[in-house]
mmCIF file of the C-alpha atoms, coordinates in Angstrom:
data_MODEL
# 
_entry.id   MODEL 
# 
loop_
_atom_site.group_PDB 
_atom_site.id 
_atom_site.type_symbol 
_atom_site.label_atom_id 
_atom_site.label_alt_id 
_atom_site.label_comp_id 
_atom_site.label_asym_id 
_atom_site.label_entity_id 
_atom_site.label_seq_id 
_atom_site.pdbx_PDB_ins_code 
_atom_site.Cartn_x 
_atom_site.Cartn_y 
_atom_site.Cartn_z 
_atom_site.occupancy 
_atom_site.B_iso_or_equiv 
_atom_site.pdbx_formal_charge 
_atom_site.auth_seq_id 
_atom_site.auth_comp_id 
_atom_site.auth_asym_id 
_atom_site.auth_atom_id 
_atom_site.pdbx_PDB_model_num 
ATOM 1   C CA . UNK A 1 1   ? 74.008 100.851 80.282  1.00 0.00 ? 1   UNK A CA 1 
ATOM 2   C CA . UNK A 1 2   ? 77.215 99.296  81.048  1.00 0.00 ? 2   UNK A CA 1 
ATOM 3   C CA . UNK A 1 3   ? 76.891 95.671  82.275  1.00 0.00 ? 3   UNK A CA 1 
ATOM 4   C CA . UNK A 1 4   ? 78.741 95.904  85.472  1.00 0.00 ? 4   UNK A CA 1 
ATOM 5   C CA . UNK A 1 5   ? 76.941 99.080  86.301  1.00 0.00 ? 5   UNK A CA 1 
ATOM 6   C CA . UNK A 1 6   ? 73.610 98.712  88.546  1.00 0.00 ? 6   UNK A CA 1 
ATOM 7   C CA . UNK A 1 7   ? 70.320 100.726 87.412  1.00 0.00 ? 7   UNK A CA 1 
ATOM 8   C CA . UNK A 1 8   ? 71.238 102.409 91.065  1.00 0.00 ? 8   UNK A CA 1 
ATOM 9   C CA . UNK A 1 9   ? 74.642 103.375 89.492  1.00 0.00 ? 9   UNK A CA 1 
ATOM 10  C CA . UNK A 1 10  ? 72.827 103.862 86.182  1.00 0.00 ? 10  UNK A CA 1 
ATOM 11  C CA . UNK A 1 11  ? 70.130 106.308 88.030  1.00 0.00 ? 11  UNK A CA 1 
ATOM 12  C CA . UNK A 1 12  ? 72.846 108.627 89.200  1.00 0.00 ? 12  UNK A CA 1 
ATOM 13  C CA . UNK A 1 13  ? 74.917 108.654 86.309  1.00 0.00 ? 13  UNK A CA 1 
ATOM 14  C CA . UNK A 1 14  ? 72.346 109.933 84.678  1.00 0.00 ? 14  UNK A CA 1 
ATOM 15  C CA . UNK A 1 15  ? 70.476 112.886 87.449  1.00 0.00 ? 15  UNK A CA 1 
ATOM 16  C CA . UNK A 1 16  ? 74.667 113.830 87.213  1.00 0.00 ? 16  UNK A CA 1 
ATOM 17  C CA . UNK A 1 17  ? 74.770 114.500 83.782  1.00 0.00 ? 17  UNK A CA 1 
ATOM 18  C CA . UNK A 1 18  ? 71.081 116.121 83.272  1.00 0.00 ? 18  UNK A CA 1 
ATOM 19  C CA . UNK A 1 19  ? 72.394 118.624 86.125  1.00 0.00 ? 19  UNK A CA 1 
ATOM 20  C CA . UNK A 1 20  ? 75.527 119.039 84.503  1.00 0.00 ? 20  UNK A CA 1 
ATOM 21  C CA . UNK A 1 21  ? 73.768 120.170 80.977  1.00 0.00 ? 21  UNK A CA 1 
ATOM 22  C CA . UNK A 1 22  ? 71.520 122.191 83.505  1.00 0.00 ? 22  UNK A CA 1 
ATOM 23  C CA . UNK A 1 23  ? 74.484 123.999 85.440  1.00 0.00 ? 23  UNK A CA 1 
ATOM 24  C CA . UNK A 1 24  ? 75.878 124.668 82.217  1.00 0.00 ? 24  UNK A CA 1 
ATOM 25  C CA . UNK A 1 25  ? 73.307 126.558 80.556  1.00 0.00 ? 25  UNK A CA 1 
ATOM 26  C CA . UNK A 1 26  ? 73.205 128.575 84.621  1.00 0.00 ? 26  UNK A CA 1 
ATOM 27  C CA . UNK A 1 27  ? 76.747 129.509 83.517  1.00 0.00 ? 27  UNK A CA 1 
ATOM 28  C CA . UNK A 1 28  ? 76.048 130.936 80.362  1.00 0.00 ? 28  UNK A CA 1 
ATOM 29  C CA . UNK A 1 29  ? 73.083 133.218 81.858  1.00 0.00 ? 29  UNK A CA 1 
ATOM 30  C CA . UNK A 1 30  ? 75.366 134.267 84.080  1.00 0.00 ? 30  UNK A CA 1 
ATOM 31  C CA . UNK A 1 31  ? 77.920 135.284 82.025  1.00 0.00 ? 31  UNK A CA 1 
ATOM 32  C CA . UNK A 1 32  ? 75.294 136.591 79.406  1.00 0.00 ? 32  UNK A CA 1 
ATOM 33  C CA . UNK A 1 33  ? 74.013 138.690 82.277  1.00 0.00 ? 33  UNK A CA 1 
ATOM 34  C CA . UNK A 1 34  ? 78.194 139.893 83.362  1.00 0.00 ? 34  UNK A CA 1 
ATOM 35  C CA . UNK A 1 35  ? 78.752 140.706 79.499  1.00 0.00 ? 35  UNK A CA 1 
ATOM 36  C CA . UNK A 1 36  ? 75.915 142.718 79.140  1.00 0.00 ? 36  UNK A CA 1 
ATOM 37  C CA . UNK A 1 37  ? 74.270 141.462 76.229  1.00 0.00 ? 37  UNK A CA 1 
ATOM 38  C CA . UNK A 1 38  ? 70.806 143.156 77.429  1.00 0.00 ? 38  UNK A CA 1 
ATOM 39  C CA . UNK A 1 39  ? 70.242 146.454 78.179  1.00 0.00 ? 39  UNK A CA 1 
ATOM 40  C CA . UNK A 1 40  ? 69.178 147.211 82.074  1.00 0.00 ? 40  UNK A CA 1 
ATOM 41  C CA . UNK A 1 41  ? 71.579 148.045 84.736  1.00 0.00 ? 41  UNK A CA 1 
ATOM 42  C CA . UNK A 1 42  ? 71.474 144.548 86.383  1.00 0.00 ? 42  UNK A CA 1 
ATOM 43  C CA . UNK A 1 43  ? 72.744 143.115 82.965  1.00 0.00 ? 43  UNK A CA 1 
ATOM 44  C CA . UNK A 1 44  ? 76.498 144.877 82.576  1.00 0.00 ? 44  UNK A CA 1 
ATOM 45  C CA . UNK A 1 45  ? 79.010 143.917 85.361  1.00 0.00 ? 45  UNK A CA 1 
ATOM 46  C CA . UNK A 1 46  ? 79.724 147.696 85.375  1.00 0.00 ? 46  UNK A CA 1 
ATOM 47  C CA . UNK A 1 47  ? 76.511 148.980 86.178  1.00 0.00 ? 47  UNK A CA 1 
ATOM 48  C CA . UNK A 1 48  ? 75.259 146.287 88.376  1.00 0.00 ? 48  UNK A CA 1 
ATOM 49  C CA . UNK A 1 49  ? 74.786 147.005 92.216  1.00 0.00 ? 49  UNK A CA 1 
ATOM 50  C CA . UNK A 1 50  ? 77.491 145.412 94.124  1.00 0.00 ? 50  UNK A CA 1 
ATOM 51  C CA . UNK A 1 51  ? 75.167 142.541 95.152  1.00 0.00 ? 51  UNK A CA 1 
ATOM 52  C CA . UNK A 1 52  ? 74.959 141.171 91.641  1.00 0.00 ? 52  UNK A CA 1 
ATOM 53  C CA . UNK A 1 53  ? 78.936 141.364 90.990  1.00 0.00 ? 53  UNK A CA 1 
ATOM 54  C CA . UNK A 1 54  ? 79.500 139.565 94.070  1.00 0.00 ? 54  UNK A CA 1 
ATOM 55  C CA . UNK A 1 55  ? 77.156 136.801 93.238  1.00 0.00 ? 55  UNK A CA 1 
ATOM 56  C CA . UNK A 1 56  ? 76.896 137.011 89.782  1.00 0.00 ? 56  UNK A CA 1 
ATOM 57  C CA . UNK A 1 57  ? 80.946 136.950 89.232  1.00 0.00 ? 57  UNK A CA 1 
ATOM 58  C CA . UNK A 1 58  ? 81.351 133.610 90.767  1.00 0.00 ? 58  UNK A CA 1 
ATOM 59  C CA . UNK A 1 59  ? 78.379 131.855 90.062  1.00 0.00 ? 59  UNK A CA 1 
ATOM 60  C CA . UNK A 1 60  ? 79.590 132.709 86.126  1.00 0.00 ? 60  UNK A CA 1 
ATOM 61  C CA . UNK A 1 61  ? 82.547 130.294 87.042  1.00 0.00 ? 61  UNK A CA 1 
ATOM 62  C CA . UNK A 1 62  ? 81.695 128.065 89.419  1.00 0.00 ? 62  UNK A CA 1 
ATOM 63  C CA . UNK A 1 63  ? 78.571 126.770 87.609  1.00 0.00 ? 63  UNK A CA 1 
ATOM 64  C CA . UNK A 1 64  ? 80.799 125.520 84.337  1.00 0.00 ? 64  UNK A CA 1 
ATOM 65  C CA . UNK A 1 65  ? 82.963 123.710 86.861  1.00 0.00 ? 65  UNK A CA 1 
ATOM 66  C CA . UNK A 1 66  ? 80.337 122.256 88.590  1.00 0.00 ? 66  UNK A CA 1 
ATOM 67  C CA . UNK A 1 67  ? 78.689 121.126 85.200  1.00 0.00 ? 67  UNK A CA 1 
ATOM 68  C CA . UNK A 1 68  ? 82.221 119.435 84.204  1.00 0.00 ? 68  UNK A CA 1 
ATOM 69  C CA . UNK A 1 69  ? 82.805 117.600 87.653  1.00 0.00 ? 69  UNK A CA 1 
ATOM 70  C CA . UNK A 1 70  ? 79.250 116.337 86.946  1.00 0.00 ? 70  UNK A CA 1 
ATOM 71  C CA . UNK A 1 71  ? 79.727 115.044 83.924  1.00 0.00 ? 71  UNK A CA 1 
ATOM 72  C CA . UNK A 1 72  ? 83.166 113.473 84.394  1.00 0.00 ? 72  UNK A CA 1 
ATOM 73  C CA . UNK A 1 73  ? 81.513 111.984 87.359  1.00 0.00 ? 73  UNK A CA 1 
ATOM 74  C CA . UNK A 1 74  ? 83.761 113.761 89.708  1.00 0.00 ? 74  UNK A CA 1 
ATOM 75  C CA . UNK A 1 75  ? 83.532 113.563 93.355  1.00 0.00 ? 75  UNK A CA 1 
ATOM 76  C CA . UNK A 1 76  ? 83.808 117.309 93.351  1.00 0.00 ? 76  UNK A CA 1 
ATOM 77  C CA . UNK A 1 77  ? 81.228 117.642 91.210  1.00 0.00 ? 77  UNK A CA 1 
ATOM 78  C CA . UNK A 1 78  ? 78.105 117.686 93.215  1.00 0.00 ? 78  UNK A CA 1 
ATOM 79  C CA . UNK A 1 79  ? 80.134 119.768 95.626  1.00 0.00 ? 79  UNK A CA 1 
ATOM 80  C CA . UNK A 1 80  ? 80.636 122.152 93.637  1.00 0.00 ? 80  UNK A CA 1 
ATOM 81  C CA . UNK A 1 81  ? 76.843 122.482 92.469  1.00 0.00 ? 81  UNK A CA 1 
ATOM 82  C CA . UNK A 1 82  ? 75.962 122.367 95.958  1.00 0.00 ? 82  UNK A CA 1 
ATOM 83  C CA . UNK A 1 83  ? 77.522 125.093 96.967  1.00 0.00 ? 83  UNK A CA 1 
ATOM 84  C CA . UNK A 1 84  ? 76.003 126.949 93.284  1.00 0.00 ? 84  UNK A CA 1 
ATOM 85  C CA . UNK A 1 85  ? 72.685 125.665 94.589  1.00 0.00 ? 85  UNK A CA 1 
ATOM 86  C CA . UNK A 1 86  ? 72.900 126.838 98.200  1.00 0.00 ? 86  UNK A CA 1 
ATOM 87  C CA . UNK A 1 87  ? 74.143 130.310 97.009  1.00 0.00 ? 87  UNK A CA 1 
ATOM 88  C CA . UNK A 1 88  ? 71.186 130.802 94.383  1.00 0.00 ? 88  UNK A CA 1 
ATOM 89  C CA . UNK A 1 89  ? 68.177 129.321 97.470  1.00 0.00 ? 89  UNK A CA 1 
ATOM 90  C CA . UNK A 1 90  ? 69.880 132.209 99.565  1.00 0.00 ? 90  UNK A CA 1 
ATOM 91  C CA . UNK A 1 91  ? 69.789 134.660 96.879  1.00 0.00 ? 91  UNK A CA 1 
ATOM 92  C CA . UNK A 1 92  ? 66.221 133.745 95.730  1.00 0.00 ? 92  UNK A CA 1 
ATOM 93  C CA . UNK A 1 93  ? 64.860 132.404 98.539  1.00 0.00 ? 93  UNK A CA 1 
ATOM 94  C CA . UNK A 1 94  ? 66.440 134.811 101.967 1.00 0.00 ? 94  UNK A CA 1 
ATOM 95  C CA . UNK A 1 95  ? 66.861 138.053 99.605  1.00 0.00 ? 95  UNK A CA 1 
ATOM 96  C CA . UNK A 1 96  ? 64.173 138.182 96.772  1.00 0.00 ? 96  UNK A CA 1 
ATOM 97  C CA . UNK A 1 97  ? 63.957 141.750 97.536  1.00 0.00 ? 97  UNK A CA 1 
ATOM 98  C CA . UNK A 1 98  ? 67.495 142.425 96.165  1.00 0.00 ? 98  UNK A CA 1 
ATOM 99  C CA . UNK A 1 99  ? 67.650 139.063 93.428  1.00 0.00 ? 99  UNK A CA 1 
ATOM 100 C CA . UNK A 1 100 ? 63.820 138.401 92.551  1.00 0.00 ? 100 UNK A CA 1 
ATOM 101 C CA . UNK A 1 101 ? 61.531 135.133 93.593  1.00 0.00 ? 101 UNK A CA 1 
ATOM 102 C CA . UNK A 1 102 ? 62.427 132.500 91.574  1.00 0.00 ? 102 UNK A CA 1 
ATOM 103 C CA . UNK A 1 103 ? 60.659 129.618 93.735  1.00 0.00 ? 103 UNK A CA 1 
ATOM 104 C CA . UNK A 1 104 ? 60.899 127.113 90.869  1.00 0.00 ? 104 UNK A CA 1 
ATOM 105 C CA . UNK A 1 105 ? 64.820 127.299 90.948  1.00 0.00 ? 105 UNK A CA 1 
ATOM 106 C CA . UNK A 1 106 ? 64.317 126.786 94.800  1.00 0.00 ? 106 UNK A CA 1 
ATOM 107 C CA . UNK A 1 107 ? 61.927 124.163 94.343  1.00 0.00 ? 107 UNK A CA 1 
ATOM 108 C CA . UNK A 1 108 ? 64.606 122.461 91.546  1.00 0.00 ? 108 UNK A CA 1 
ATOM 109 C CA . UNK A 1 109 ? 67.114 122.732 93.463  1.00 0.00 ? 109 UNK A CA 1 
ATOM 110 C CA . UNK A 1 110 ? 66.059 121.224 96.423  1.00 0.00 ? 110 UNK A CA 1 
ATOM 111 C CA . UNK A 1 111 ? 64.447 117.881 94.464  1.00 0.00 ? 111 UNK A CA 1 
ATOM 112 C CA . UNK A 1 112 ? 67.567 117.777 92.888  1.00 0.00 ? 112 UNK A CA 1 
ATOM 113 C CA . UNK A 1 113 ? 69.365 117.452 96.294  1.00 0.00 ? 113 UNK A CA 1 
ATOM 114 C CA . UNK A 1 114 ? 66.744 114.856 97.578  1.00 0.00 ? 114 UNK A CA 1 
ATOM 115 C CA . UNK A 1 115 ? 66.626 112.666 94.085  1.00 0.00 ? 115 UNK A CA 1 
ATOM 116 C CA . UNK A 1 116 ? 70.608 112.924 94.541  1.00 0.00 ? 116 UNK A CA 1 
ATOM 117 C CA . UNK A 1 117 ? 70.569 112.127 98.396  1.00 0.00 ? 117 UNK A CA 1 
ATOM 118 C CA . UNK A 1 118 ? 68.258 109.202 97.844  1.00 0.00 ? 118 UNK A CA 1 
ATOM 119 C CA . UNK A 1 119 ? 70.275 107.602 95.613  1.00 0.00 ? 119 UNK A CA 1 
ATOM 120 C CA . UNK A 1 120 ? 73.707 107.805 97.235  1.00 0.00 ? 120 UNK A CA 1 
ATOM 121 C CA . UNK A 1 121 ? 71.593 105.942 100.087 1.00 0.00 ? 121 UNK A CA 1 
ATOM 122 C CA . UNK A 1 122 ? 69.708 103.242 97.946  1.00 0.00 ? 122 UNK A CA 1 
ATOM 123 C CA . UNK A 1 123 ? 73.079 102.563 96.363  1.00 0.00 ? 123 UNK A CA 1 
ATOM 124 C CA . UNK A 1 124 ? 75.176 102.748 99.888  1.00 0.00 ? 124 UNK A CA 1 
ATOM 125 C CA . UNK A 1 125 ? 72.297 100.159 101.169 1.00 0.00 ? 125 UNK A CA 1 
ATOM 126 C CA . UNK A 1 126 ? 72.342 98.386  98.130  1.00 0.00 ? 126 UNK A CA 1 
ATOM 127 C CA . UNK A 1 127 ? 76.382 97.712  98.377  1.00 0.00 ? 127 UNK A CA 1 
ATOM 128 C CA . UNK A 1 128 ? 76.151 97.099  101.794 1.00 0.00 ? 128 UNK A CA 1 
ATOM 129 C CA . UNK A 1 129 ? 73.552 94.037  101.114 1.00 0.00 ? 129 UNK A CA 1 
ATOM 130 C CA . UNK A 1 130 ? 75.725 92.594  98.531  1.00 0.00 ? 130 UNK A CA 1 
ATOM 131 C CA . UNK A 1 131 ? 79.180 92.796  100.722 1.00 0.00 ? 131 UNK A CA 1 
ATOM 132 C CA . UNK A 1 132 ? 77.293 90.532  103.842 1.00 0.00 ? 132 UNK A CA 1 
# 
């Protein structure tokens, strides 16, 4: 750790780039599931019901974005996972009888968002002490 940087700072740099490893490997199984590398109709972009291609196709490149913006530290970074995030609690979550339950991705998703939230605030708190 840096030794201008706060463990507040610190904290988040480091939930950023543990999601960023995380979106990236969501990428990948998405575009493993558009190349068709398994057999099964819901694993070829051609044979997938049009539900899958349209959330499939941009979640395959939206999730590497969001996973560099995370790890550069981007301001559009967590943006960009949350909308990746909000799309996958609606599939999963409103429409598990087209995509499948996957509560734990629900579940990870939404801690991530309240780990994330709560330390934007410490650290807005935290700069706001030190300015008065």
């Amino acid at each position: 750790m840096p030794m201008h940087q706060s463990p507040l700072e610190y904290a988040l740099e480091m939930l950023q780039r543990a999601v960023a490893l995380f979106c990236l490997v969501q990428g990948i199984g998405y575009w493993v599931r558009l190349l068709g590398f398994f057999e099964g109709p819901e694993w070829r972009f051609d044979l997938m019901p049009f539900y899958w291609q349209a959330t499939a196709a941009p979640l395959a490149v939206l999730f590497p974005f969001a996973a560099v913006g995370l790890w550069m530290l981007a301001s559009w970074g967590p943006v960009v996972w949350f909308l990746c995030a909000a799309a996958e609690i609606v599939m999963y979550g409103i429409f598990p009888e087209l995509f499948g339950t996957w509560l734990w991705l629900i579940a990870l998703h939404g801690a991530v968002a309240a780990i994330y939230t709560g330390l934007r605030v410490l650290l807005h708190l935290a700069r706001r002490r030190a300015e008065h």
